[in-house]
Amino acid sequence: MDRRQKKSREAIFTAFSGLLGEKSYNKITVQEIIDKANVGRTTFYAHFETKDALLRELCEELFGHIVASARDRTHTHGLYSNASAPNSVFCHLLQHLRENDKNIASLLSCENSEIFLRYFKNSLNELVESEFAAHADGGRREVPRDFLINHMSGSFVEMVQWWVAHGMEQTPEELDRYFRAVIEPVM
Protein backbone atom coordinates (compact mmCIF):
# COMPACT_ATOMS: atom_id res chain seq x y z
CA MET A 1 0.00 0.00 0.00
CA ASP A 2 1.48 3.38 -0.95
CA ARG A 3 1.57 6.47 1.27
CA ARG A 4 -1.52 8.03 -0.27
CA GLN A 5 -3.55 4.86 0.28
CA LYS A 6 -2.35 4.61 3.88
CA LYS A 7 -3.27 8.25 4.47
CA SER A 8 -6.79 7.70 3.03
CA ARG A 9 -7.27 4.55 5.10
CA GLU A 10 -6.16 6.31 8.28
CA ALA A 11 -8.51 9.24 7.51
CA ILE A 12 -11.40 6.79 7.14
CA PHE A 13 -10.51 5.06 10.44
CA THR A 14 -10.22 8.42 12.23
CA ALA A 15 -13.51 9.69 10.83
CA PHE A 16 -15.30 6.46 11.68
CA SER A 17 -13.88 6.39 15.23
CA GLY A 18 -15.00 9.98 15.75
CA LEU A 19 -18.50 9.22 14.53
CA LEU A 20 -18.69 6.14 16.76
CA GLY A 21 -18.00 8.38 19.74
CA GLU A 22 -20.90 10.62 18.73
CA LYS A 23 -23.70 8.28 17.66
CA SER A 24 -24.91 4.72 17.34
CA TYR A 25 -23.16 2.49 14.81
CA ASN A 26 -26.49 1.73 13.12
CA LYS A 27 -27.13 5.44 12.52
CA ILE A 28 -23.77 6.13 10.87
CA THR A 29 -23.87 6.21 7.07
CA VAL A 30 -21.06 5.64 4.62
CA GLN A 31 -21.74 9.15 3.32
CA GLU A 32 -21.05 10.62 6.78
CA ILE A 33 -17.81 8.66 7.00
CA ILE A 34 -16.54 9.80 3.61
CA ASP A 35 -17.58 13.41 4.28
CA LYS A 36 -15.76 13.48 7.62
CA ALA A 37 -12.71 11.69 6.17
CA ASN A 38 -12.73 13.98 3.13
CA VAL A 39 -12.38 11.08 0.69
CA GLY A 40 -14.46 9.97 -2.25
CA ARG A 41 -16.95 7.12 -2.29
CA THR A 42 -14.70 5.19 -4.69
CA THR A 43 -11.78 5.57 -2.27
CA PHE A 44 -13.90 4.27 0.60
CA TYR A 45 -15.02 1.22 -1.36
CA ALA A 46 -11.49 0.57 -2.62
CA HIS A 47 -10.54 -0.02 1.03
CA PHE A 48 -13.73 -1.48 2.52
CA GLU A 49 -16.60 -3.41 0.94
CA THR A 50 -19.10 -2.28 3.57
CA LYS A 51 -19.43 -0.31 6.79
CA ASP A 52 -19.37 -3.67 8.62
CA ALA A 53 -16.05 -4.52 6.97
CA LEU A 54 -14.70 -1.15 8.13
CA LEU A 55 -15.85 -1.89 11.68
CA ARG A 56 -14.25 -5.34 11.62
CA GLU A 57 -10.93 -4.01 10.31
CA LEU A 58 -10.92 -1.09 12.75
CA CYS A 59 -11.42 -3.49 15.65
CA GLU A 60 -8.84 -5.95 14.36
CA GLU A 61 -6.30 -3.16 14.00
CA LEU A 62 -7.04 -1.59 17.40
CA PHE A 63 -7.20 -4.77 19.43
CA GLY A 64 -4.51 -6.51 17.41
CA HIS A 65 -2.18 -3.62 18.21
CA ILE A 66 -3.05 -3.65 21.91
CA VAL A 67 -2.72 -7.43 22.29
CA ALA A 68 0.49 -7.58 20.23
CA SER A 69 1.94 -4.77 22.34
CA ALA A 70 1.07 -6.67 25.51
CA ARG A 71 2.74 -9.82 24.18
CA ASP A 72 5.91 -8.00 23.16
CA ARG A 73 6.99 -6.61 26.50
CA THR A 74 9.92 -4.84 24.84
CA HIS A 75 7.33 -2.76 22.93
CA THR A 76 6.70 -0.28 25.77
CA HIS A 77 5.75 2.99 24.04
CA GLY A 78 7.87 4.67 26.73
CA LEU A 79 5.61 3.38 29.50
CA TYR A 80 8.44 2.11 31.64
CA SER A 81 11.13 4.76 31.36
CA ASN A 82 11.75 4.66 35.13
CA ALA A 83 11.10 0.97 35.74
CA SER A 84 11.12 -2.40 34.08
CA ALA A 85 8.14 -3.76 32.20
CA PRO A 86 5.74 -5.84 34.31
CA ASN A 87 6.02 -9.62 34.32
CA SER A 88 2.29 -10.06 33.72
CA VAL A 89 1.15 -9.76 30.14
CA PHE A 90 -2.22 -8.62 31.49
CA CYS A 91 -0.65 -5.81 33.50
CA HIS A 92 1.17 -4.75 30.34
CA LEU A 93 -2.11 -4.83 28.42
CA LEU A 94 -3.74 -2.69 31.12
CA GLN A 95 -0.85 -0.21 30.88
CA HIS A 96 -1.55 0.23 27.16
CA LEU A 97 -5.26 0.67 27.84
CA ARG A 98 -4.49 3.27 30.50
CA GLU A 99 -2.38 5.16 27.98
CA ASN A 100 -5.57 5.11 25.89
CA ASP A 101 -3.64 3.80 22.94
CA LYS A 102 -5.53 4.76 19.76
CA ASN A 103 -8.46 6.12 21.85
CA ILE A 104 -9.50 2.60 22.79
CA ALA A 105 -10.81 3.44 26.28
CA SER A 106 -13.39 5.86 24.89
CA LEU A 107 -14.53 3.28 22.33
CA LEU A 108 -15.01 0.75 25.14
CA SER A 109 -17.25 3.19 27.00
CA CYS A 110 -19.20 4.83 24.15
CA GLU A 111 -22.74 4.06 23.01
CA ASN A 112 -21.32 1.34 20.74
CA SER A 113 -19.27 -0.33 23.47
CA GLU A 114 -20.94 -3.76 23.12
CA ILE A 115 -19.56 -4.06 19.59
CA PHE A 116 -16.03 -3.21 20.73
CA LEU A 117 -16.22 -5.37 23.84
CA ARG A 118 -17.12 -8.39 21.69
CA TYR A 119 -14.15 -7.80 19.38
CA PHE A 120 -11.88 -7.13 22.36
CA LYS A 121 -12.92 -10.41 23.97
CA ASN A 122 -12.30 -12.34 20.76
CA SER A 123 -8.86 -10.75 20.46
CA LEU A 124 -8.06 -11.73 24.03
CA ASN A 125 -8.88 -15.42 23.57
CA GLU A 126 -5.56 -16.23 21.90
CA LEU A 127 -3.61 -14.22 24.47
CA VAL A 128 -5.43 -15.90 27.36
CA GLU A 129 -4.83 -19.31 25.86
CA SER A 130 -1.11 -18.73 25.47
CA GLU A 131 -0.66 -17.15 28.90
CA PHE A 132 -2.94 -19.10 31.23
CA ALA A 133 -4.53 -22.17 29.70
CA ALA A 134 -1.08 -23.69 29.11
CA HIS A 135 -0.59 -23.61 32.91
CA ALA A 136 -3.95 -25.18 33.72
CA ASP A 137 -4.07 -27.49 36.71
CA GLY A 138 -4.26 -31.10 35.59
CA GLY A 139 -6.96 -31.64 38.24
CA ARG A 140 -9.38 -29.38 36.34
CA ARG A 141 -9.88 -31.71 33.41
CA GLU A 142 -13.64 -31.69 34.00
CA VAL A 143 -13.70 -28.10 32.71
CA PRO A 144 -13.13 -27.89 28.96
CA ARG A 145 -10.16 -25.78 27.89
CA ASP A 146 -12.22 -23.57 25.56
CA PHE A 147 -14.68 -22.90 28.41
CA LEU A 148 -11.81 -21.70 30.64
CA ILE A 149 -10.42 -19.48 27.89
CA ASN A 150 -13.84 -17.96 27.25
CA HIS A 151 -14.41 -17.47 30.98
CA MET A 152 -11.06 -15.74 31.55
CA SER A 153 -11.37 -13.51 28.46
CA GLY A 154 -14.89 -12.52 29.48
CA SER A 155 -13.77 -11.82 33.03
CA PHE A 156 -10.92 -9.61 31.80
CA VAL A 157 -13.21 -7.66 29.46
CA GLU A 158 -15.77 -7.16 32.25
CA MET A 159 -12.99 -5.93 34.53
CA VAL A 160 -11.81 -3.42 31.89
CA GLN A 161 -15.37 -2.24 31.34
CA TRP A 162 -15.77 -1.74 35.12
CA TRP A 163 -12.42 0.08 35.24
CA VAL A 164 -13.32 2.47 32.40
CA ALA A 165 -16.78 3.13 33.91
CA HIS A 166 -15.10 4.08 37.20
CA GLY A 167 -12.70 6.55 35.61
CA MET A 168 -9.70 4.18 35.49
CA GLU A 169 -8.87 5.11 39.09
CA GLN A 170 -7.00 1.91 39.92
CA THR A 171 -3.49 1.33 38.64
CA PRO A 172 -2.86 -1.42 36.09
CA GLU A 173 -0.84 -3.24 38.78
CA GLU A 174 -3.83 -3.20 41.16
CA LEU A 175 -6.18 -4.50 38.48
CA ASP A 176 -3.70 -7.20 37.48
CA ARG A 177 -3.61 -8.36 41.12
CA TYR A 178 -7.43 -8.38 41.28
CA PHE A 179 -7.70 -10.31 38.02
CA ARG A 180 -5.12 -12.92 38.97
CA ALA A 181 -6.67 -13.33 42.45
CA VAL A 182 -9.97 -14.20 40.77
CA ILE A 183 -8.75 -16.45 37.96
CA GLU A 184 -5.80 -18.29 39.51
CA PRO A 185 -8.07 -20.44 41.72
CA VAL A 186 -9.90 -21.51 38.56
CA MET A 187 -6.60 -22.65 37.07
Short mmCIF file of C-alpha atoms in Angstrom, two decimals, residues 54-187:
data_model
loop_
_atom_site.label_atom_id
_atom_site.label_comp_id
_atom_site.label_asym_id
_atom_site.label_seq_id
_atom_site.Cartn_x
_atom_site.Cartn_y
_atom_site.Cartn_z
CA LEU A 54 -14.70 -1.15 8.13
CA LEU A 55 -15.85 -1.89 11.68
CA ARG A 56 -14.25 -5.34 11.62
CA GLU A 57 -10.93 -4.01 10.31
CA LEU A 58 -10.92 -1.09 12.75
CA CYS A 59 -11.42 -3.49 15.65
CA GLU A 60 -8.84 -5.95 14.36
CA GLU A 61 -6.30 -3.16 14.00
CA LEU A 62 -7.04 -1.59 17.40
CA PHE A 63 -7.20 -4.77 19.43
CA GLY A 64 -4.51 -6.51 17.41
CA HIS A 65 -2.18 -3.62 18.21
CA ILE A 66 -3.05 -3.65 21.91
CA VAL A 67 -2.72 -7.43 22.29
CA ALA A 68 0.49 -7.58 20.23
CA SER A 69 1.94 -4.77 22.34
CA ALA A 70 1.07 -6.67 25.51
CA ARG A 71 2.74 -9.82 24.18
CA ASP A 72 5.91 -8.00 23.16
CA ARG A 73 6.99 -6.61 26.50
CA THR A 74 9.92 -4.84 24.84
CA HIS A 75 7.33 -2.76 22.93
CA THR A 76 6.70 -0.28 25.77
CA HIS A 77 5.75 2.99 24.04
CA GLY A 78 7.87 4.67 26.73
CA LEU A 79 5.61 3.38 29.50
CA TYR A 80 8.44 2.11 31.64
CA SER A 81 11.13 4.76 31.36
CA ASN A 82 11.75 4.66 35.13
CA ALA A 83 11.10 0.97 35.74
CA SER A 84 11.12 -2.40 34.08
CA ALA A 85 8.14 -3.76 32.20
CA PRO A 86 5.74 -5.84 34.31
CA ASN A 87 6.02 -9.62 34.32
CA SER A 88 2.29 -10.06 33.72
CA VAL A 89 1.15 -9.76 30.14
CA PHE A 90 -2.22 -8.62 31.49
CA CYS A 91 -0.65 -5.81 33.50
CA HIS A 92 1.17 -4.75 30.34
CA LEU A 93 -2.11 -4.83 28.42
CA LEU A 94 -3.74 -2.69 31.12
CA GLN A 95 -0.85 -0.21 30.88
CA HIS A 96 -1.55 0.23 27.16
CA LEU A 97 -5.26 0.67 27.84
CA ARG A 98 -4.49 3.27 30.50
CA GLU A 99 -2.38 5.16 27.98
CA ASN A 100 -5.57 5.11 25.89
CA ASP A 101 -3.64 3.80 22.94
CA LYS A 102 -5.53 4.76 19.76
CA ASN A 103 -8.46 6.12 21.85
CA ILE A 104 -9.50 2.60 22.79
CA ALA A 105 -10.81 3.44 26.28
CA SER A 106 -13.39 5.86 24.89
CA LEU A 107 -14.53 3.28 22.33
CA LEU A 108 -15.01 0.75 25.14
CA SER A 109 -17.25 3.19 27.00
CA CYS A 110 -19.20 4.83 24.15
CA GLU A 111 -22.74 4.06 23.01
CA ASN A 112 -21.32 1.34 20.74
CA SER A 113 -19.27 -0.33 23.47
CA GLU A 114 -20.94 -3.76 23.12
CA ILE A 115 -19.56 -4.06 19.59
CA PHE A 116 -16.03 -3.21 20.73
CA LEU A 117 -16.22 -5.37 23.84
CA ARG A 118 -17.12 -8.39 21.69
CA TYR A 119 -14.15 -7.80 19.38
CA PHE A 120 -11.88 -7.13 22.36
CA LYS A 121 -12.92 -10.41 23.97
CA ASN A 122 -12.30 -12.34 20.76
CA SER A 123 -8.86 -10.75 20.46
CA LEU A 124 -8.06 -11.73 24.03
CA ASN A 125 -8.88 -15.42 23.57
CA GLU A 126 -5.56 -16.23 21.90
CA LEU A 127 -3.61 -14.22 24.47
CA VAL A 128 -5.43 -15.90 27.36
CA GLU A 129 -4.83 -19.31 25.86
CA SER A 130 -1.11 -18.73 25.47
CA GLU A 131 -0.66 -17.15 28.90
CA PHE A 132 -2.94 -19.10 31.23
CA ALA A 133 -4.53 -22.17 29.70
CA ALA A 134 -1.08 -23.69 29.11
CA HIS A 135 -0.59 -23.61 32.91
CA ALA A 136 -3.95 -25.18 33.72
CA ASP A 137 -4.07 -27.49 36.71
CA GLY A 138 -4.26 -31.10 35.59
CA GLY A 139 -6.96 -31.64 38.24
CA ARG A 140 -9.38 -29.38 36.34
CA ARG A 141 -9.88 -31.71 33.41
CA GLU A 142 -13.64 -31.69 34.00
CA VAL A 143 -13.70 -28.10 32.71
CA PRO A 144 -13.13 -27.89 28.96
CA ARG A 145 -10.16 -25.78 27.89
CA ASP A 146 -12.22 -23.57 25.56
CA PHE A 147 -14.68 -22.90 28.41
CA LEU A 148 -11.81 -21.70 30.64
CA ILE A 149 -10.42 -19.48 27.89
CA ASN A 150 -13.84 -17.96 27.25
CA HIS A 151 -14.41 -17.47 30.98
CA MET A 152 -11.06 -15.74 31.55
CA SER A 153 -11.37 -13.51 28.46
CA GLY A 154 -14.89 -12.52 29.48
CA SER A 155 -13.77 -11.82 33.03
CA PHE A 156 -10.92 -9.61 31.80
CA VAL A 157 -13.21 -7.66 29.46
CA GLU A 158 -15.77 -7.16 32.25
CA MET A 159 -12.99 -5.93 34.53
CA VAL A 160 -11.81 -3.42 31.89
CA GLN A 161 -15.37 -2.24 31.34
CA TRP A 162 -15.77 -1.74 35.12
CA TRP A 163 -12.42 0.08 35.24
CA VAL A 164 -13.32 2.47 32.40
CA ALA A 165 -16.78 3.13 33.91
CA HIS A 166 -15.10 4.08 37.20
CA GLY A 167 -12.70 6.55 35.61
CA MET A 168 -9.70 4.18 35.49
CA GLU A 169 -8.87 5.11 39.09
CA GLN A 170 -7.00 1.91 39.92
CA THR A 171 -3.49 1.33 38.64
CA PRO A 172 -2.86 -1.42 36.09
CA GLU A 173 -0.84 -3.24 38.78
CA GLU A 174 -3.83 -3.20 41.16
CA LEU A 175 -6.18 -4.50 38.48
CA ASP A 176 -3.70 -7.20 37.48
CA ARG A 177 -3.61 -8.36 41.12
CA TYR A 178 -7.43 -8.38 41.28
CA PHE A 179 -7.70 -10.31 38.02
CA ARG A 180 -5.12 -12.92 38.97
CA ALA A 181 -6.67 -13.33 42.45
CA VAL A 182 -9.97 -14.20 40.77
CA ILE A 183 -8.75 -16.45 37.96
CA GLU A 184 -5.80 -18.29 39.51
CA PRO A 185 -8.07 -20.44 41.72
CA VAL A 186 -9.90 -21.51 38.56
CA MET A 187 -6.60 -22.65 37.07
#
